[in-house]
């Protein structure tokens, strides 16, 4: 996973359209900045629908892709399986919650 300063966050705006914004509220998808091929792979995998937990209009994704290309961004959705063993890769803030509600253990 890329460092946080190399990622772009996509969330759903008030109209339900995907928009780029690191501080937007709600569920979001993190993308590596600078790779249109990775954005297209995320679209093919259905990663945005999983990240937002709802279907996303293909036209809205096309507009998002144009916006990301114009800004020079778009890549892999954080927290989606991308390892050969199918395990979930950690997001920019570390491991994600485990199934069943148990989060990462604390050792302090």
C-alpha positions as YAML, in Angstrom:
chain: A
units: angstrom
residues:
- id: 1
  name: UNK
  ca: [0.00, 0.00, 0.00]
- id: 2
  name: UNK
  ca: [1.23, 3.48, -0.84]
- id: 3
  name: UNK
  ca: [1.94, 6.10, 1.84]
- id: 4
  name: UNK
  ca: [-1.04, 8.30, 2.70]
- id: 5
  name: UNK
  ca: [0.41, 11.35, 0.94]
- id: 6
  name: UNK
  ca: [0.36, 9.36, -2.34]
- id: 7
  name: UNK
  ca: [-3.33, 8.47, -2.04]
- id: 8
  name: UNK
  ca: [-6.53, 10.15, -3.21]
- id: 9
  name: UNK
  ca: [-9.82, 9.59, -1.36]
- id: 10
  name: UNK
  ca: [-13.12, 9.22, -3.17]
- id: 11
  name: UNK
  ca: [-16.40, 9.51, -1.26]
- id: 12
  name: UNK
  ca: [-20.04, 9.99, -2.20]
- id: 13
  name: UNK
  ca: [-21.09, 13.63, -2.39]
- id: 14
  name: UNK
  ca: [-24.51, 14.96, -1.29]
- id: 15
  name: UNK
  ca: [-26.07, 13.94, -4.62]
- id: 16
  name: UNK
  ca: [-24.76, 10.38, -4.32]
- id: 17
  name: UNK
  ca: [-22.09, 10.96, -6.97]
- id: 18
  name: UNK
  ca: [-18.47, 9.92, -6.30]
- id: 19
  name: UNK
  ca: [-16.26, 12.94, -5.65]
- id: 20
  name: UNK
  ca: [-12.61, 13.39, -4.71]
- id: 21
  name: UNK
  ca: [-11.97, 14.78, -1.24]
- id: 22
  name: UNK
  ca: [-9.78, 13.61, 1.62]
- id: 23
  name: UNK
  ca: [-12.00, 15.13, 4.33]
- id: 24
  name: UNK
  ca: [-15.45, 14.27, 2.99]
- id: 25
  name: UNK
  ca: [-17.71, 12.42, 5.44]
- id: 26
  name: UNK
  ca: [-18.92, 8.85, 5.00]
- id: 27
  name: UNK
  ca: [-17.51, 5.72, 3.45]
- id: 28
  name: UNK
  ca: [-14.68, 6.21, 1.03]
- id: 29
  name: UNK
  ca: [-12.27, 4.50, -1.30]
- id: 30
  name: UNK
  ca: [-8.54, 5.28, -1.29]
- id: 31
  name: UNK
  ca: [-6.76, 5.30, -4.64]
- id: 32
  name: UNK
  ca: [-3.06, 5.63, -5.52]
- id: 33
  name: UNK
  ca: [-2.51, 8.93, -7.28]
- id: 34
  name: UNK
  ca: [-1.15, 8.83, -10.80]
- id: 35
  name: UNK
  ca: [-2.34, 5.57, -12.43]
- id: 36
  name: UNK
  ca: [-5.36, 5.51, -14.72]
- id: 37
  name: UNK
  ca: [-4.80, 1.77, -15.27]
- id: 38
  name: UNK
  ca: [-5.31, 1.08, -11.56]
- id: 39
  name: UNK
  ca: [-8.49, 3.20, -11.50]
- id: 40
  name: UNK
  ca: [-9.82, 1.19, -14.43]
- id: 41
  name: UNK
  ca: [-8.94, -2.04, -12.63]
- id: 42
  name: UNK
  ca: [-10.88, -0.87, -9.56]
- id: 43
  name: UNK
  ca: [-13.89, -0.16, -11.81]
- id: 44
  name: UNK
  ca: [-13.64, -3.62, -13.43]
- id: 45
  name: UNK
  ca: [-13.43, -5.31, -10.02]
- id: 46
  name: UNK
  ca: [-16.48, -3.44, -8.73]
- id: 47
  name: UNK
  ca: [-14.39, -1.97, -5.92]
- id: 48
  name: UNK
  ca: [-16.31, 1.30, -5.71]
- id: 49
  name: UNK
  ca: [-19.64, -0.47, -5.21]
- id: 50
  name: UNK
  ca: [-18.11, -2.55, -2.41]
- id: 51
  name: UNK
  ca: [-16.44, 0.44, -0.79]
- id: 52
  name: UNK
  ca: [-19.65, 2.50, -0.82]
- id: 53
  name: UNK
  ca: [-21.89, -0.52, -0.16]
- id: 54
  name: UNK
  ca: [-24.20, 0.47, -3.00]
- id: 55
  name: UNK
  ca: [-24.24, 0.31, -6.80]
- id: 56
  name: UNK
  ca: [-22.54, 3.23, -8.54]
- id: 57
  name: UNK
  ca: [-23.79, 4.58, -11.86]
- id: 58
  name: UNK
  ca: [-21.29, 3.76, -14.66]
- id: 59
  name: UNK
  ca: [-21.65, 7.32, -15.99]
- id: 60
  name: UNK
  ca: [-20.67, 8.71, -12.59]
- id: 61
  name: UNK
  ca: [-17.58, 6.48, -12.57]
- id: 62
  name: UNK
  ca: [-16.69, 7.67, -16.06]
- id: 63
  name: UNK
  ca: [-16.90, 11.31, -14.89]
- id: 64
  name: UNK
  ca: [-14.82, 10.43, -11.82]
- id: 65
  name: UNK
  ca: [-12.19, 8.80, -14.06]
- id: 66
  name: UNK
  ca: [-12.00, 11.95, -16.19]
- id: 67
  name: UNK
  ca: [-11.61, 14.08, -13.07]
- id: 68
  name: UNK
  ca: [-8.86, 11.83, -11.69]
- id: 69
  name: UNK
  ca: [-7.03, 11.75, -15.02]
- id: 70
  name: UNK
  ca: [-7.18, 15.56, -15.22]
- id: 71
  name: UNK
  ca: [-5.72, 15.73, -11.69]
- id: 72
  name: UNK
  ca: [-3.24, 12.93, -12.42]
- id: 73
  name: UNK
  ca: [-4.68, 10.36, -10.00]
- id: 74
  name: UNK
  ca: [-6.50, 7.09, -9.51]
- id: 75
  name: UNK
  ca: [-5.35, 3.62, -8.50]
- id: 76
  name: UNK
  ca: [-6.02, 0.80, -6.09]
- id: 77
  name: UNK
  ca: [-8.83, 0.84, -3.57]
- id: 78
  name: UNK
  ca: [-7.41, 0.45, -0.08]
- id: 79
  name: UNK
  ca: [-8.73, -2.45, 1.95]
- id: 80
  name: UNK
  ca: [-9.58, -4.57, -1.09]
- id: 81
  name: UNK
  ca: [-7.98, -7.96, -1.69]
- id: 82
  name: UNK
  ca: [-4.94, -7.41, -3.88]
- id: 83
  name: UNK
  ca: [-2.54, -10.02, -2.57]
- id: 84
  name: UNK
  ca: [-2.08, -13.41, -4.23]
- id: 85
  name: UNK
  ca: [-3.36, -15.19, -1.10]
- id: 86
  name: UNK
  ca: [-6.62, -13.16, -1.22]
- id: 87
  name: UNK
  ca: [-5.99, -11.56, 2.18]
- id: 88
  name: UNK
  ca: [-7.02, -7.97, 2.68]
- id: 89
  name: UNK
  ca: [-4.19, -5.48, 2.48]
- id: 90
  name: UNK
  ca: [-4.05, -2.93, 5.32]
- id: 91
  name: UNK
  ca: [-5.38, 0.54, 4.55]
- id: 92
  name: UNK
  ca: [-3.43, 3.76, 5.07]
- id: 93
  name: UNK
  ca: [-4.21, 3.78, 8.80]
- id: 94
  name: UNK
  ca: [-3.15, 0.16, 9.42]
- id: 95
  name: UNK
  ca: [-5.13, -3.09, 9.62]
- id: 96
  name: UNK
  ca: [-8.87, -2.95, 9.14]
- id: 97
  name: UNK
  ca: [-11.45, -4.38, 11.53]
- id: 98
  name: UNK
  ca: [-11.67, -8.13, 11.70]
- id: 99
  name: UNK
  ca: [-14.95, -9.96, 10.92]
- id: 100
  name: UNK
  ca: [-17.14, -10.24, 14.00]
- id: 101
  name: UNK
  ca: [-16.34, -6.77, 15.28]
- id: 102
  name: UNK
  ca: [-12.93, -7.52, 16.80]
- id: 103
  name: UNK
  ca: [-10.51, -4.79, 15.79]
- id: 104
  name: UNK
  ca: [-6.73, -4.89, 15.85]
- id: 105
  name: UNK
  ca: [-5.43, -5.65, 19.32]
- id: 106
  name: UNK
  ca: [-3.76, -2.93, 21.36]
- id: 107
  name: UNK
  ca: [-0.57, -3.57, 23.26]
- id: 108
  name: UNK
  ca: [-0.21, -0.38, 25.32]
...
